[in-house]
Every structure is written in structure tokens, then in C-alpha cells.
PDB file of C-alpha atoms in Angstrom:
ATOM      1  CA  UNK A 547       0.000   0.000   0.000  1.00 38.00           C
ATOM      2  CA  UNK A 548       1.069   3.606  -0.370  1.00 41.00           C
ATOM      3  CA  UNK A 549      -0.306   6.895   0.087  1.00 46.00           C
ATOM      4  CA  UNK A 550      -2.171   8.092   3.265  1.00 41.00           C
ATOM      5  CA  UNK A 551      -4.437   4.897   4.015  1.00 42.00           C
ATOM      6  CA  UNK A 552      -1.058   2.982   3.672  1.00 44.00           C
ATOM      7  CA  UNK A 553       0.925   5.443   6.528  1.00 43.00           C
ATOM      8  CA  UNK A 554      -2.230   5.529   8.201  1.00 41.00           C
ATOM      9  CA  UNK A 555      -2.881   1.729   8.414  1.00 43.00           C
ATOM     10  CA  UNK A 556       1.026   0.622   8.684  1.00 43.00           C
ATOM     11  CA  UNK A 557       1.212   3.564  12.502  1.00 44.00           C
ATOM     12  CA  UNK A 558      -2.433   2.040  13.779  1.00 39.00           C
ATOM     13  CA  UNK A 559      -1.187  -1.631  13.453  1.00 40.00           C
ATOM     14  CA  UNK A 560       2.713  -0.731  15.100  1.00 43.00           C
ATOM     15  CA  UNK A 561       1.112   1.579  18.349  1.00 42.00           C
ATOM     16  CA  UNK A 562      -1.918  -1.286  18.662  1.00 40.00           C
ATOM     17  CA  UNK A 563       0.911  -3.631  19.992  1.00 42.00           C
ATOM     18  CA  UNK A 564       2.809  -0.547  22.164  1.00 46.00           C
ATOM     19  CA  UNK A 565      -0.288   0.981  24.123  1.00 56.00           C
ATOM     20  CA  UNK A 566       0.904   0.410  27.584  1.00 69.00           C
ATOM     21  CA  UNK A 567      -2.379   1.722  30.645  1.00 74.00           C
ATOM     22  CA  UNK A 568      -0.937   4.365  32.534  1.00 78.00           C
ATOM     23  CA  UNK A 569      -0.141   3.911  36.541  1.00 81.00           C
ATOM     24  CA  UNK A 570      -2.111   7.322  37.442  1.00 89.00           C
ATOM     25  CA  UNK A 571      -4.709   9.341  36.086  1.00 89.00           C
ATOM     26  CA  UNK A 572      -2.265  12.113  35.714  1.00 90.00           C
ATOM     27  CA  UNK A 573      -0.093   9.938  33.411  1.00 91.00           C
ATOM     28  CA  UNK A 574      -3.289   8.878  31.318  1.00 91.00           C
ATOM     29  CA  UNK A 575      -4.519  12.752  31.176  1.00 92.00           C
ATOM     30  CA  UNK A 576      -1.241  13.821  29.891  1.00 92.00           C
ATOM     31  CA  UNK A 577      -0.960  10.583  27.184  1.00 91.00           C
ATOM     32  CA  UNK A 578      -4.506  11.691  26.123  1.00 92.00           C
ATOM     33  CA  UNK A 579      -4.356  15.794  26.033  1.00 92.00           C
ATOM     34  CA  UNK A 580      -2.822  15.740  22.577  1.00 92.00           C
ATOM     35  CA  UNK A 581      -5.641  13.364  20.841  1.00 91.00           C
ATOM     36  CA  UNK A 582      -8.703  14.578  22.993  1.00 92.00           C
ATOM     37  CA  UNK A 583      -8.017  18.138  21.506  1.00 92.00           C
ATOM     38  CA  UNK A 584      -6.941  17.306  17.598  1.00 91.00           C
ATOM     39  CA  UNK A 585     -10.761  14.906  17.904  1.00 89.00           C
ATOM     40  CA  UNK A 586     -12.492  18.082  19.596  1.00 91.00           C
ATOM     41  CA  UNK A 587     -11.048  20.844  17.004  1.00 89.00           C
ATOM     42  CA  UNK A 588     -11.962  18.262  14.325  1.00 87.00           C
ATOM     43  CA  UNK A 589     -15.997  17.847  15.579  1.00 87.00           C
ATOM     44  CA  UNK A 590     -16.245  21.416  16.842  1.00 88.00           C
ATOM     45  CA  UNK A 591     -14.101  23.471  14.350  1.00 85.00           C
ATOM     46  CA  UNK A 592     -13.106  26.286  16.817  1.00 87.00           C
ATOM     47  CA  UNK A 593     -10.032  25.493  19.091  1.00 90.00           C
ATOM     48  CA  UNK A 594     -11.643  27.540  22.200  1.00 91.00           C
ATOM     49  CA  UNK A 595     -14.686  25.126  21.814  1.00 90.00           C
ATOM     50  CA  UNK A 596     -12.245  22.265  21.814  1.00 92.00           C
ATOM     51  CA  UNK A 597     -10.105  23.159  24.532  1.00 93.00           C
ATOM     52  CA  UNK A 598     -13.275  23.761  26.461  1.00 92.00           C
ATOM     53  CA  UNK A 599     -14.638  20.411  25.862  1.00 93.00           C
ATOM     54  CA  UNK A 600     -11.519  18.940  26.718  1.00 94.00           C
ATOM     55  CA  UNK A 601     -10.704  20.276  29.736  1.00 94.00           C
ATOM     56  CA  UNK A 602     -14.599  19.579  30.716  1.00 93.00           C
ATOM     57  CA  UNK A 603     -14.521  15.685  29.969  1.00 94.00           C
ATOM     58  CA  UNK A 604     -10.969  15.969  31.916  1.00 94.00           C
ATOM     59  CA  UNK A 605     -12.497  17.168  35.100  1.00 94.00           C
ATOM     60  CA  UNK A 606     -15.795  15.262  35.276  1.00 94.00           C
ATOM     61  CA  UNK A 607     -13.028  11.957  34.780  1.00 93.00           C
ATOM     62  CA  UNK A 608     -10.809  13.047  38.046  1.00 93.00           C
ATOM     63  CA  UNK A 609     -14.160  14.101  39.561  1.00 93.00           C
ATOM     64  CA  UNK A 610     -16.162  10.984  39.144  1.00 92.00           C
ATOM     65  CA  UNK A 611     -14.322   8.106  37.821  1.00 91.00           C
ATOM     66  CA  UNK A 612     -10.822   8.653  39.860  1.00 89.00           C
ATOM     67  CA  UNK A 613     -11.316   5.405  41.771  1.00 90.00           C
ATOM     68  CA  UNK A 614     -11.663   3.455  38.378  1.00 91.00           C
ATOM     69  CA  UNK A 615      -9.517   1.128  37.430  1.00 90.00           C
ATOM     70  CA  UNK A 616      -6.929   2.046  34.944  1.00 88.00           C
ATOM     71  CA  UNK A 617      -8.296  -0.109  32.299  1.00 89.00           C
ATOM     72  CA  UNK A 618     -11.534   1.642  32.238  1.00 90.00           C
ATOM     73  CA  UNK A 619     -10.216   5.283  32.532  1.00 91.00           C
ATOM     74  CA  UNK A 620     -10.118   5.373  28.377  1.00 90.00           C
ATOM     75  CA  UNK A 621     -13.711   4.523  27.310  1.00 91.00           C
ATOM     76  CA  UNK A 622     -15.276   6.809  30.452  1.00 92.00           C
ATOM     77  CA  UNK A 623     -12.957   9.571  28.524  1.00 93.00           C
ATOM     78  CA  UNK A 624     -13.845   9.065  25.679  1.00 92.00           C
ATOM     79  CA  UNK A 625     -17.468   8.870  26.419  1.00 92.00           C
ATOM     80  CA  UNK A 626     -17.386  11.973  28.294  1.00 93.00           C
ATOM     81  CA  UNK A 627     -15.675  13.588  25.644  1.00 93.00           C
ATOM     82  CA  UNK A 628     -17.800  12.608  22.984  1.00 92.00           C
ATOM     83  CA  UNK A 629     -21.127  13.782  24.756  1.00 92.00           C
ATOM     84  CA  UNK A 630     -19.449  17.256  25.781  1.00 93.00           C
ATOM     85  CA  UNK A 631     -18.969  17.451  21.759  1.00 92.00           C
ATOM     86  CA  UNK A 632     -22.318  16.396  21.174  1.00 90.00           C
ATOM     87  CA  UNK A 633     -23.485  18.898  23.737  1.00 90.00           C
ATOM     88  CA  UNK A 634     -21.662  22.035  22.557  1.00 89.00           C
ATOM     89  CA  UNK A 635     -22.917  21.011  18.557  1.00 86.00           C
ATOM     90  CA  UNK A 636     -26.514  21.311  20.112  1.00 86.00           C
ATOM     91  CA  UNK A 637     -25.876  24.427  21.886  1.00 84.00           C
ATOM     92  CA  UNK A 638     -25.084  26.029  18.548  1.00 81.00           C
ATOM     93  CA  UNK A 639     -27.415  24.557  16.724  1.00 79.00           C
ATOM     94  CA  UNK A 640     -30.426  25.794  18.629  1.00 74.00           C
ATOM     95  CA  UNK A 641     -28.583  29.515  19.252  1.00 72.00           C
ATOM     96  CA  UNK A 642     -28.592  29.563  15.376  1.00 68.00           C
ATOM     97  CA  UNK A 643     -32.355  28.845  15.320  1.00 63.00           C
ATOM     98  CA  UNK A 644     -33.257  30.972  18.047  1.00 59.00           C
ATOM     99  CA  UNK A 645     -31.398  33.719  16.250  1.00 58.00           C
ATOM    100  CA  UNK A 646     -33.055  33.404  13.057  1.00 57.00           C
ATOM    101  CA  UNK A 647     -36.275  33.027  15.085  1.00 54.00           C
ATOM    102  CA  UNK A 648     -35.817  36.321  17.099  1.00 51.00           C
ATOM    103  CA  UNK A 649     -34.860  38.473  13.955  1.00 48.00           C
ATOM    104  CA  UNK A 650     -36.018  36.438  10.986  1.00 47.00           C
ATOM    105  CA  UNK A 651     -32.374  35.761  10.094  1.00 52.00           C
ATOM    106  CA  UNK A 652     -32.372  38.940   7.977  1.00 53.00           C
ATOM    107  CA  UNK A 653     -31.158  42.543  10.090  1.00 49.00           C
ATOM    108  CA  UNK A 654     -33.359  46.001   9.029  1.00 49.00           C
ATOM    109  CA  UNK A 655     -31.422  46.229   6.023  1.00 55.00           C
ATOM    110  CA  UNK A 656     -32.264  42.986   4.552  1.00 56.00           C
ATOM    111  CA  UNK A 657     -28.875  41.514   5.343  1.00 58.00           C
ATOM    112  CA  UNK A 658     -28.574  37.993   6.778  1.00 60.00           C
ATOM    113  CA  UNK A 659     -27.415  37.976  10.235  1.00 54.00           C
ATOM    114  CA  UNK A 660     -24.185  36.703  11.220  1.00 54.00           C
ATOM    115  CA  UNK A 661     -24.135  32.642  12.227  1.00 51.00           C
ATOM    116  CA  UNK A 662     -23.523  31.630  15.565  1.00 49.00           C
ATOM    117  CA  UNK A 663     -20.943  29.083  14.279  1.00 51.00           C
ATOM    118  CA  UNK A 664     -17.594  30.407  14.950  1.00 50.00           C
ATOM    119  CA  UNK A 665     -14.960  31.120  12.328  1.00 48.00           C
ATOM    120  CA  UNK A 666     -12.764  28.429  11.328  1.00 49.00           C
ATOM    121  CA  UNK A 667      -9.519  29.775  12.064  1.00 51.00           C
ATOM    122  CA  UNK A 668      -7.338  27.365  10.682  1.00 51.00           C
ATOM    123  CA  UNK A 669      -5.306  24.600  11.580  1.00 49.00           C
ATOM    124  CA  UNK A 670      -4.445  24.394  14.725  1.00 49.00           C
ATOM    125  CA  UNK A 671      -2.371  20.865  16.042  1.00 49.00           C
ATOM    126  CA  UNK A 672      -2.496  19.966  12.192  1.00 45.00           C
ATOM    127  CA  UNK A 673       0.418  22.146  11.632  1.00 48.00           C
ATOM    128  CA  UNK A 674       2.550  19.909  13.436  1.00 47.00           C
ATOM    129  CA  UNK A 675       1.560  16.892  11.331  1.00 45.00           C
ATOM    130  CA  UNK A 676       4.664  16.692   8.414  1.00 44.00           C
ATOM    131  CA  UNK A 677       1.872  16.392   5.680  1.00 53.00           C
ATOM    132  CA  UNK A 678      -0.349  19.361   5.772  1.00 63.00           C
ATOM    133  CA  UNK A 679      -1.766  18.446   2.890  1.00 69.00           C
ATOM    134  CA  UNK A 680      -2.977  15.033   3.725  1.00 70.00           C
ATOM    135  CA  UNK A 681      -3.905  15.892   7.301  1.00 69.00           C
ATOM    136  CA  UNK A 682      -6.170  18.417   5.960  1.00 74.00           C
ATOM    137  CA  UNK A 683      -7.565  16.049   3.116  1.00 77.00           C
ATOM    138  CA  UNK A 684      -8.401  13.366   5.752  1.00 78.00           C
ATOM    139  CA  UNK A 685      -9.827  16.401   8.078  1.00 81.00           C
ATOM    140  CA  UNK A 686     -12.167  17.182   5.582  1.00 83.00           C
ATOM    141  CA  UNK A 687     -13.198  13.257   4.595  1.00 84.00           C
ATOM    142  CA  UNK A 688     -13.740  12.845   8.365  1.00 84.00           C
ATOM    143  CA  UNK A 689     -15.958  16.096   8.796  1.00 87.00           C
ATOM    144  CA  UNK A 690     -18.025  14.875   5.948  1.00 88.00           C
ATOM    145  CA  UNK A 691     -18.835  11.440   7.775  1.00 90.00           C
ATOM    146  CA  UNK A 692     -22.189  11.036   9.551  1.00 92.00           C
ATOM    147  CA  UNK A 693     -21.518  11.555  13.602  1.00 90.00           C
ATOM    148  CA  UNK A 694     -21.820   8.008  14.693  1.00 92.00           C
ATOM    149  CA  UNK A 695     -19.405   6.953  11.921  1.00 91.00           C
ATOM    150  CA  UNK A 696     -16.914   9.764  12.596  1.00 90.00           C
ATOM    151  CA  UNK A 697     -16.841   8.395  16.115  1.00 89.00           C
ATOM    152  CA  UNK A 698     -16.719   4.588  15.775  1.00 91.00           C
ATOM    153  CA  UNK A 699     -13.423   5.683  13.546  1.00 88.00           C
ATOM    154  CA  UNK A 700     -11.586   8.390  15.447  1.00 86.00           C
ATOM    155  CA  UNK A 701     -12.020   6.318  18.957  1.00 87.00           C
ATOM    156  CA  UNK A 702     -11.220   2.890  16.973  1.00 87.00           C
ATOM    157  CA  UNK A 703      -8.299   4.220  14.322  1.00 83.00           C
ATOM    158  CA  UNK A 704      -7.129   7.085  15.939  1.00 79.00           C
ATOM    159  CA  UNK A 705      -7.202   6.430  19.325  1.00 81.00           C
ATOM    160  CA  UNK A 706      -6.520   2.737  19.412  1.00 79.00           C
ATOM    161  CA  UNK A 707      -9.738   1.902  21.683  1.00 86.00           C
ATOM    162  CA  UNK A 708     -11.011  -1.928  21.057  1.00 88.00           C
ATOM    163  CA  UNK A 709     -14.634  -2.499  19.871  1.00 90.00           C
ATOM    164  CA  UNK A 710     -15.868  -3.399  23.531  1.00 91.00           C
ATOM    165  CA  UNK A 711     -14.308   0.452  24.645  1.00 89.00           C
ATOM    166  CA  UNK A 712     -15.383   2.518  21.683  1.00 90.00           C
ATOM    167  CA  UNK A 713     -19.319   0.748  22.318  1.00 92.00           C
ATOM    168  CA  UNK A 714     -19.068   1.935  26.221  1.00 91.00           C
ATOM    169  CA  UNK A 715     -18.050   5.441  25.091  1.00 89.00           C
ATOM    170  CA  UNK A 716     -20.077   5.980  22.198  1.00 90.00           C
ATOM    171  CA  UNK A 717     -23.575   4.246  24.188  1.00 92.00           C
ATOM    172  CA  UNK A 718     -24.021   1.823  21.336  1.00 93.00           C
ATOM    173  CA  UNK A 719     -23.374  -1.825  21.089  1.00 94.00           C
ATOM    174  CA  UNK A 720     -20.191  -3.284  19.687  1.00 92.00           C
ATOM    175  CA  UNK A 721     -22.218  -4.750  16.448  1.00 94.00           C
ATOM    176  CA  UNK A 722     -23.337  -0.995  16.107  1.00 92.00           C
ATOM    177  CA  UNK A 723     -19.657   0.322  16.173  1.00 92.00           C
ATOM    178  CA  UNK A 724     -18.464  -2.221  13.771  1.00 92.00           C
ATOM    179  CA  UNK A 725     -21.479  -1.299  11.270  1.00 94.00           C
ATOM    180  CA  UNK A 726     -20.635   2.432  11.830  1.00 92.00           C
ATOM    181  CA  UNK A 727     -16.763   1.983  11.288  1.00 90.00           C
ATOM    182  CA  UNK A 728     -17.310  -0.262   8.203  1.00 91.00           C
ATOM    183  CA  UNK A 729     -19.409   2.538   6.426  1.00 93.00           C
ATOM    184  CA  UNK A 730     -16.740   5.138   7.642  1.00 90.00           C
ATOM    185  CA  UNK A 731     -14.117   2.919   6.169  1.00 87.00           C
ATOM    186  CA  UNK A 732     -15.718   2.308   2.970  1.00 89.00           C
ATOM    187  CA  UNK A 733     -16.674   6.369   2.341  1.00 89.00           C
ATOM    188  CA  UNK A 734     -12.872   7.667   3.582  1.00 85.00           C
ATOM    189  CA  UNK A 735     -11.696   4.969   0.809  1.00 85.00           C
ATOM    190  CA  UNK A 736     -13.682   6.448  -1.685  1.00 85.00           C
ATOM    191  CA  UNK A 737     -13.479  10.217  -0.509  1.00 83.00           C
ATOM    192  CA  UNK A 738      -9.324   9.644  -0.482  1.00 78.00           C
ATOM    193  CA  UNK A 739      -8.885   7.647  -3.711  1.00 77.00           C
ATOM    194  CA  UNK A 740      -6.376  10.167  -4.720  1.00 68.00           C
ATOM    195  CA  UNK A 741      -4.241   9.086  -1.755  1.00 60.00           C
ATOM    196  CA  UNK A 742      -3.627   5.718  -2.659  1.00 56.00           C
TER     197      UNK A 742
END
């Protein structure tokens, strides 16, 4: 294989073997920052929204879930994370209908009214990846993926979780996440053709 699905596949299969469960919930915090951000920016698209979320599904972890064992500390992340995500996308959703509710979307002057979805203000972690390019074409495949199937594959490829962890954290059953992933799989193929 070459291209990114190649690189992609060839680093998932070498850190699979290597994952090692931190001793404290410090440790884990600080082995997860990195990720739980670069999956946040990517869902959100604003890097204050992301670091929000992240430092959000941080604390409720320490808060609730420090006397967990280690091997459970990932998918209660996770989870957490993912439903912060879920909850800020809802938040904006329904300011953007409330706005165009209150004013009719349109100002005095006939002008639409400014979105309440922040800016995109560019690539943020991305610029340390060594292929911009790439990074941002895969970005962009992975934005354009239903939720559920953007999920099942960041928490299974990109994080490493196994299809019993990604179910806990994404509420769904593991036949679910394998269906979801599958479909992700088979649309990032065809959206990244260019790649191979």
C-alpha cells in the first residue's frame, strides 16, 4: 500500500501492539491531552470550543471516575468527551435557530445575520503533522462522515480503543460500532482515492 491509508494503516497496526495503561490518572490525562483536543477541534471546528470540551470531559473523569480502574479510565474519557462534543454542537445549533427566530435571520437592512458558528480559524495541532496536505484532506473526509461513523473511527483508528471500549463510550453496542466503522471505512476509501 502507499499513500495516506497505507501510513495511516502501517502507525495504527505498530502503536496497537505498544499501548501500555498508565499507573495514574495524571499519566493517562497527559498521554490523552494531545488526541482529545486534535478529535475536539476536528468535531467542533473552533479550538476555544475544543479546549473547552476537553478540559470539561478531563475534570468530570478526576471528579467521578478517579477510583476506576486504569483499564476503564479510556472509554469513560472518551465517552465523556464525545457527549461534551455532542453537547456544545446542540448548543449552537439551537442559538442559530433561536437567532433566526428572534430576527427572521435577515437585520433592518435585509442583510442575513451573522451565524452563531464560529470562524474556522485554521489549523491548529495539524500544523505539526509533516503532511499538511494530507492531514487536511483526511480532516475534511472525516468532517463529511455522519456523527456516529466519525466516532466509531476516530475512537477505533485514531485512538486505538477496542470495539468493547469505543461501544461503552459511544452508548451503542459493539455490532453498532463495527457497522458504523465499516461505512466510515468504505466512504474515507472512496473520498481519499487520490491518496492511494
Amino acid at each position: 500500500m502507499n499513500g495516506l491509508a497505507g501510513t495511516l494503516d502501517a502507525e495504527l497496526l505498530a502503536a496497537a501492539g505498544a499501548q501500555e495503561i498508565p499507573a495514574t490518572l495524571d499519566a493517562f490525562l497527559a498521554q490523552v491531552e494531545r488526541r482529545a483536543f486534535r478529535v475536539a477541534e476536528l468535531n467542533l471546528r473552533n479550538r476555544e470550543d475544543a479546549l473547552d470540551a476537553v478540559q470539561d470531559a478531563m475534570l468530570r473523569l478526576v471528579g467521578h471516575y478517579r477510583d476506576k480502574p486504569a483499564t476503564e479510565w479510556a472509554p469513560l474519557f472518551w465517552g465523556i468527551l464525545r457527549r461534551r462534543i455532542v453537547d456544545l454542537q446542540r448548543r449552537r445549533k439551537v442559538r442559530s435557530i433561536v437567532v433566526g427566530w428572534l430576527g427572521g435571520g435577515r437585520d433592518d437592512e435585509g442583510d442575513e445575520l451573522p451565524s452563531w458558528d464560529p470562524a474556522d480559524h485554521g489549523p491548529g495541532p495539524q500544523d505539526r503533522v509533516q503532511d499538511a496536505q494530507s492531514w487536511h484532506d483526511l480532516s475534511a473526509a472525516l468532517r463529511g462522515l455522519p456523527q456516529r461513523q466519525r466516532e466509531a473511527f476516530t475512537l477505533r483508528m485514531l485512538e486505538e480503543l477496542d470495539v468493547a471500549e469505543t461501544a461503552q463510550a459511544m452508548g451503542c453496542s459493539e455490532g453498532s460500532v463495527k457497522t458504523h466503522l465499516s461505512r466510515a471505512m468504505q466512504r474515507l476509501r472512496e473520498q481519499l482515492e487520490d491518496w492511494r
